[in-house]
């Protein structure tokens, strides 16, 4: 698929089929993250890939899903992610690496989607609990968790009416994701320029 | 090109040929940014595309290039970017949107590279000066500037020896970008896990 089409069709996924993801694929996602730009090329990011069912289950309990439609997109037991990537910042290398982490994570989401794998980027985390589960040293900040799995839902993006961008479920349980229209966010050569 | 290959071969570019970029392409890049994930789907990002040569020249004066090898990758007049994207955060919508901005910017860099266009993500900016040049209202935070153009250099990524990741120019004036090896940053199922 063309890169632009991949970018346009990627949506956050919160219902997954239970097909397992293989290690080569998961390693490829970390390779994609590794190739992201890093400010001043200082690299403080590390990644814990979780694919053992027991550990997946423990990580699941530390996550908060889709605030605006709670609890409707907290995945049921037969719809849960089959793997996670926990993104760590080594504070000994760089104190502030949220920008680097976000660029690396976006690479992971797109690389996953290019192989037909869905993802959800989660930032509302029980970090202390995750540290315990995965034996993470305290010098690491837990930046995000990325949930992964083959998609079992098809959210749709649409242009937002006015600036109301709250996502919602329709009567067929399809998630709609309104985005501000291009004309409202794009300027040429000065603010307000056409 | 396959998504993974695109991600792996994209490097920051700081020398550009002077071929102009067309408006449809530049608009496509903003569409790519618009499709990035936004936390809680709250969208505070706007974009000023700069492609008029006179404005490009003014923006160029507000930027700092490649700190570690200054001034060797500050582009000479015949190697400068032919367009810029200035990324704005509307603080009236969301105070903290650095994560959203970084994901959207990564989409722009990859979408550009998928069309053979190079980019450099710049964060060290004379923001007040940019506000004046582009008539930006003070409620907007200027997050980043992305420099764009057809590449006139071919930087290479390589595995870093130990943790020395400083980028450097070799005797042929090729930029080398060392990245921490995969084995040092990837863990399975717990910190340090194989």
PDB file of C-alpha atoms in Angstrom, chain B residues 10-163:
ATOM      1  CA  UNK B  10      14.848   8.108   5.969  1.00  0.00           C
ATOM      2  CA  UNK B  11      17.556  10.324   7.455  1.00  0.00           C
ATOM      3  CA  UNK B  12      17.542  14.032   8.249  1.00  0.00           C
ATOM      4  CA  UNK B  13      18.651  16.004   5.190  1.00  0.00           C
ATOM      5  CA  UNK B  14      20.417  19.378   5.394  1.00  0.00           C
ATOM      6  CA  UNK B  15      21.537  19.921   1.788  1.00  0.00           C
ATOM      7  CA  UNK B  16      18.896  20.337  -0.853  1.00  0.00           C
ATOM      8  CA  UNK B  17      18.709  20.721  -4.623  1.00  0.00           C
ATOM      9  CA  UNK B  18      16.725  23.807  -5.652  1.00  0.00           C
ATOM     10  CA  UNK B  19      13.834  22.052  -7.429  1.00  0.00           C
ATOM     11  CA  UNK B  20      10.538  23.559  -6.263  1.00  0.00           C
ATOM     12  CA  UNK B  21       7.950  21.412  -4.423  1.00  0.00           C
ATOM     13  CA  UNK B  22       4.399  21.624  -5.679  1.00  0.00           C
ATOM     14  CA  UNK B  23       1.391  22.678  -3.647  1.00  0.00           C
ATOM     15  CA  UNK B  24      -0.495  19.392  -4.067  1.00  0.00           C
ATOM     16  CA  UNK B  25       2.438  17.523  -2.576  1.00  0.00           C
ATOM     17  CA  UNK B  26       2.761  19.990   0.311  1.00  0.00           C
ATOM     18  CA  UNK B  27      -0.970  19.745   1.006  1.00  0.00           C
ATOM     19  CA  UNK B  28      -0.666  15.947   1.042  1.00  0.00           C
ATOM     20  CA  UNK B  29       1.915  16.248   3.814  1.00  0.00           C
ATOM     21  CA  UNK B  30      -0.553  18.167   5.978  1.00  0.00           C
ATOM     22  CA  UNK B  31      -3.183  15.529   5.249  1.00  0.00           C
ATOM     23  CA  UNK B  32      -0.675  12.946   6.547  1.00  0.00           C
ATOM     24  CA  UNK B  33      -0.204  15.020   9.714  1.00  0.00           C
ATOM     25  CA  UNK B  34      -3.969  15.349  10.161  1.00  0.00           C
ATOM     26  CA  UNK B  35      -4.349  11.550  10.208  1.00  0.00           C
ATOM     27  CA  UNK B  36      -1.885  11.059  13.087  1.00  0.00           C
ATOM     28  CA  UNK B  37      -3.216   9.914  16.456  1.00  0.00           C
ATOM     29  CA  UNK B  38      -4.153  12.675  18.931  1.00  0.00           C
ATOM     30  CA  UNK B  39      -4.576  12.008  22.640  1.00  0.00           C
ATOM     31  CA  UNK B  40      -8.291  11.889  23.509  1.00  0.00           C
ATOM     32  CA  UNK B  41      -8.689  12.915  19.841  1.00  0.00           C
ATOM     33  CA  UNK B  42      -8.367  16.578  20.885  1.00  0.00           C
ATOM     34  CA  UNK B  43      -6.730  18.331  17.963  1.00  0.00           C
ATOM     35  CA  UNK B  44      -4.796  21.512  18.579  1.00  0.00           C
ATOM     36  CA  UNK B  45      -2.334  21.402  15.688  1.00  0.00           C
ATOM     37  CA  UNK B  46      -2.235  23.795  12.734  1.00  0.00           C
ATOM     38  CA  UNK B  47       0.331  24.166   9.988  1.00  0.00           C
ATOM     39  CA  UNK B  48       1.764  27.044   7.976  1.00  0.00           C
ATOM     40  CA  UNK B  49       3.294  25.861   4.721  1.00  0.00           C
ATOM     41  CA  UNK B  50       5.960  28.271   3.491  1.00  0.00           C
ATOM     42  CA  UNK B  51       6.900  28.010  -0.173  1.00  0.00           C
ATOM     43  CA  UNK B  52       7.383  31.613  -1.350  1.00  0.00           C
ATOM     44  CA  UNK B  53      11.135  32.148  -1.826  1.00  0.00           C
ATOM     45  CA  UNK B  54      11.142  35.478   0.032  1.00  0.00           C
ATOM     46  CA  UNK B  55       9.393  33.985   3.094  1.00  0.00           C
ATOM     47  CA  UNK B  56      11.600  30.866   2.920  1.00  0.00           C
ATOM     48  CA  UNK B  57      14.630  33.147   3.121  1.00  0.00           C
ATOM     49  CA  UNK B  58      13.226  34.899   6.200  1.00  0.00           C
ATOM     50  CA  UNK B  59      12.412  31.603   7.940  1.00  0.00           C
ATOM     51  CA  UNK B  60      15.876  30.256   7.172  1.00  0.00           C
ATOM     52  CA  UNK B  61      17.375  33.027   9.325  1.00  0.00           C
ATOM     53  CA  UNK B  62      15.441  31.794  12.385  1.00  0.00           C
ATOM     54  CA  UNK B  63      16.847  28.243  12.388  1.00  0.00           C
ATOM     55  CA  UNK B  64      19.830  26.474  13.990  1.00  0.00           C
ATOM     56  CA  UNK B  65      21.328  23.513  12.127  1.00  0.00           C
ATOM     57  CA  UNK B  66      23.201  20.372  13.239  1.00  0.00           C
ATOM     58  CA  UNK B  67      24.684  21.537  16.529  1.00  0.00           C
ATOM     59  CA  UNK B  68      27.490  18.950  16.721  1.00  0.00           C
ATOM     60  CA  UNK B  69      29.062  19.813  13.368  1.00  0.00           C
ATOM     61  CA  UNK B  70      28.413  23.546  13.253  1.00  0.00           C
ATOM     62  CA  UNK B  71      28.642  25.335  10.898  1.00  0.00           C
ATOM     63  CA  UNK B  72      29.214  22.511   8.444  1.00  0.00           C
ATOM     64  CA  UNK B  73      25.591  21.585   7.804  1.00  0.00           C
ATOM     65  CA  UNK B  74      24.102  25.051   7.824  1.00  0.00           C
ATOM     66  CA  UNK B  75      22.961  24.951   4.195  1.00  0.00           C
ATOM     67  CA  UNK B  76      24.771  27.265   1.771  1.00  0.00           C
ATOM     68  CA  UNK B  77      22.548  29.605  -0.337  1.00  0.00           C
ATOM     69  CA  UNK B  78      22.382  27.108  -3.219  1.00  0.00           C
ATOM     70  CA  UNK B  79      21.562  24.173  -0.904  1.00  0.00           C
ATOM     71  CA  UNK B  80      18.749  25.583   1.177  1.00  0.00           C
ATOM     72  CA  UNK B  81      15.311  24.050   1.758  1.00  0.00           C
ATOM     73  CA  UNK B  82      12.730  24.994  -0.851  1.00  0.00           C
ATOM     74  CA  UNK B  83       9.779  24.843   1.565  1.00  0.00           C
ATOM     75  CA  UNK B  84       9.032  24.718   5.277  1.00  0.00           C
ATOM     76  CA  UNK B  85       6.175  23.547   7.448  1.00  0.00           C
ATOM     77  CA  UNK B  86       5.735  25.498  10.673  1.00  0.00           C
ATOM     78  CA  UNK B  87       3.866  23.400  13.269  1.00  0.00           C
ATOM     79  CA  UNK B  88       1.609  25.326  15.658  1.00  0.00           C
ATOM     80  CA  UNK B  89      -0.203  24.271  18.828  1.00  0.00           C
ATOM     81  CA  UNK B  90      -3.435  26.138  19.601  1.00  0.00           C
ATOM     82  CA  UNK B  91      -3.109  26.533  23.380  1.00  0.00           C
ATOM     83  CA  UNK B  92      -6.821  27.383  23.553  1.00  0.00           C
ATOM     84  CA  UNK B  93      -7.601  23.762  22.626  1.00  0.00           C
ATOM     85  CA  UNK B  94      -4.835  21.859  24.437  1.00  0.00           C
ATOM     86  CA  UNK B  95      -2.002  23.187  26.567  1.00  0.00           C
ATOM     87  CA  UNK B  96       0.223  20.129  26.221  1.00  0.00           C
ATOM     88  CA  UNK B  97       0.393  18.721  22.714  1.00  0.00           C
ATOM     89  CA  UNK B  98       4.063  17.925  22.198  1.00  0.00           C
ATOM     90  CA  UNK B  99       3.253  14.221  21.906  1.00  0.00           C
ATOM     91  CA  UNK B 100       0.556  14.851  19.284  1.00  0.00           C
ATOM     92  CA  UNK B 101       2.834  17.250  17.383  1.00  0.00           C
ATOM     93  CA  UNK B 102       5.696  14.752  17.324  1.00  0.00           C
ATOM     94  CA  UNK B 103       3.516  11.949  15.948  1.00  0.00           C
ATOM     95  CA  UNK B 104       2.099  14.281  13.270  1.00  0.00           C
ATOM     96  CA  UNK B 105       5.594  15.470  12.330  1.00  0.00           C
ATOM     97  CA  UNK B 106       6.875  11.911  11.990  1.00  0.00           C
ATOM     98  CA  UNK B 107       3.993  11.290   9.555  1.00  0.00           C
ATOM     99  CA  UNK B 108       5.105  14.334   7.545  1.00  0.00           C
ATOM    100  CA  UNK B 109       8.739  13.193   7.406  1.00  0.00           C
ATOM    101  CA  UNK B 110       7.757   9.705   6.226  1.00  0.00           C
ATOM    102  CA  UNK B 111       5.162  10.927   3.733  1.00  0.00           C
ATOM    103  CA  UNK B 112       7.757  13.313   2.259  1.00  0.00           C
ATOM    104  CA  UNK B 113      10.385  10.579   2.019  1.00  0.00           C
ATOM    105  CA  UNK B 114       7.892   8.264   0.299  1.00  0.00           C
ATOM    106  CA  UNK B 115       7.856  10.868  -2.520  1.00  0.00           C
ATOM    107  CA  UNK B 116      11.648  11.238  -2.565  1.00  0.00           C
ATOM    108  CA  UNK B 117      11.643  14.504  -0.606  1.00  0.00           C
ATOM    109  CA  UNK B 118      14.088  15.038   2.236  1.00  0.00           C
ATOM    110  CA  UNK B 119      13.404  16.825   5.491  1.00  0.00           C
ATOM    111  CA  UNK B 120      14.984  18.118   8.649  1.00  0.00           C
ATOM    112  CA  UNK B 121      12.973  18.523  11.874  1.00  0.00           C
ATOM    113  CA  UNK B 122      14.177  21.653  13.648  1.00  0.00           C
ATOM    114  CA  UNK B 123      13.356  22.536  17.240  1.00  0.00           C
ATOM    115  CA  UNK B 124      15.955  25.168  18.076  1.00  0.00           C
ATOM    116  CA  UNK B 125      14.087  28.230  16.772  1.00  0.00           C
ATOM    117  CA  UNK B 126      13.859  32.004  17.095  1.00  0.00           C
ATOM    118  CA  UNK B 127      10.156  31.754  17.864  1.00  0.00           C
ATOM    119  CA  UNK B 128       9.382  35.456  18.326  1.00  0.00           C
ATOM    120  CA  UNK B 129      10.914  36.216  14.966  1.00  0.00           C
ATOM    121  CA  UNK B 130       8.863  33.445  13.301  1.00  0.00           C
ATOM    122  CA  UNK B 131       5.685  34.828  14.897  1.00  0.00           C
ATOM    123  CA  UNK B 132       6.417  38.234  13.364  1.00  0.00           C
ATOM    124  CA  UNK B 133       7.275  36.900   9.910  1.00  0.00           C
ATOM    125  CA  UNK B 134       4.128  34.753   9.666  1.00  0.00           C
ATOM    126  CA  UNK B 135       1.699  36.950  11.694  1.00  0.00           C
ATOM    127  CA  UNK B 136       1.021  34.197  14.222  1.00  0.00           C
ATOM    128  CA  UNK B 137      -1.400  34.998  17.036  1.00  0.00           C
ATOM    129  CA  UNK B 138       0.133  34.724  20.503  1.00  0.00           C
ATOM    130  CA  UNK B 139      -2.232  31.947  21.589  1.00  0.00           C
ATOM    131  CA  UNK B 140      -0.269  29.619  19.303  1.00  0.00           C
ATOM    132  CA  UNK B 141       2.911  27.920  20.452  1.00  0.00           C
ATOM    133  CA  UNK B 142       5.411  27.347  17.659  1.00  0.00           C
ATOM    134  CA  UNK B 143       6.400  23.726  18.200  1.00  0.00           C
ATOM    135  CA  UNK B 144       8.768  22.928  15.323  1.00  0.00           C
ATOM    136  CA  UNK B 145       9.821  23.835  11.818  1.00  0.00           C
ATOM    137  CA  UNK B 146      10.248  21.134   9.191  1.00  0.00           C
ATOM    138  CA  UNK B 147      12.637  22.002   6.371  1.00  0.00           C
ATOM    139  CA  UNK B 148      11.873  20.318   3.042  1.00  0.00           C
ATOM    140  CA  UNK B 149      13.464  19.814  -0.356  1.00  0.00           C
ATOM    141  CA  UNK B 150      14.882  17.290  -2.780  1.00  0.00           C
ATOM    142  CA  UNK B 151      17.976  15.785  -1.099  1.00  0.00           C
ATOM    143  CA  UNK B 152      21.485  16.771  -2.188  1.00  0.00           C
ATOM    144  CA  UNK B 153      23.264  14.543   0.347  1.00  0.00           C
ATOM    145  CA  UNK B 154      23.075  10.894   1.429  1.00  0.00           C
ATOM    146  CA  UNK B 155      23.652  10.483   5.165  1.00  0.00           C
ATOM    147  CA  UNK B 156      24.263   6.926   6.374  1.00  0.00           C
ATOM    148  CA  UNK B 157      23.008   5.207   9.502  1.00  0.00           C
ATOM    149  CA  UNK B 158      25.332   2.752  11.265  1.00  0.00           C
ATOM    150  CA  UNK B 159      25.441   0.789  14.530  1.00  0.00           C
ATOM    151  CA  UNK B 160      27.030   2.838  17.273  1.00  0.00           C
ATOM    152  CA  UNK B 161      30.173   1.511  18.964  1.00  0.00           C
ATOM    153  CA  UNK B 162      29.367   1.423  22.702  1.00  0.00           C
ATOM    154  CA  UNK B 163      27.014   4.294  23.431  1.00  0.00           C
TER     155      UNK B 163
END
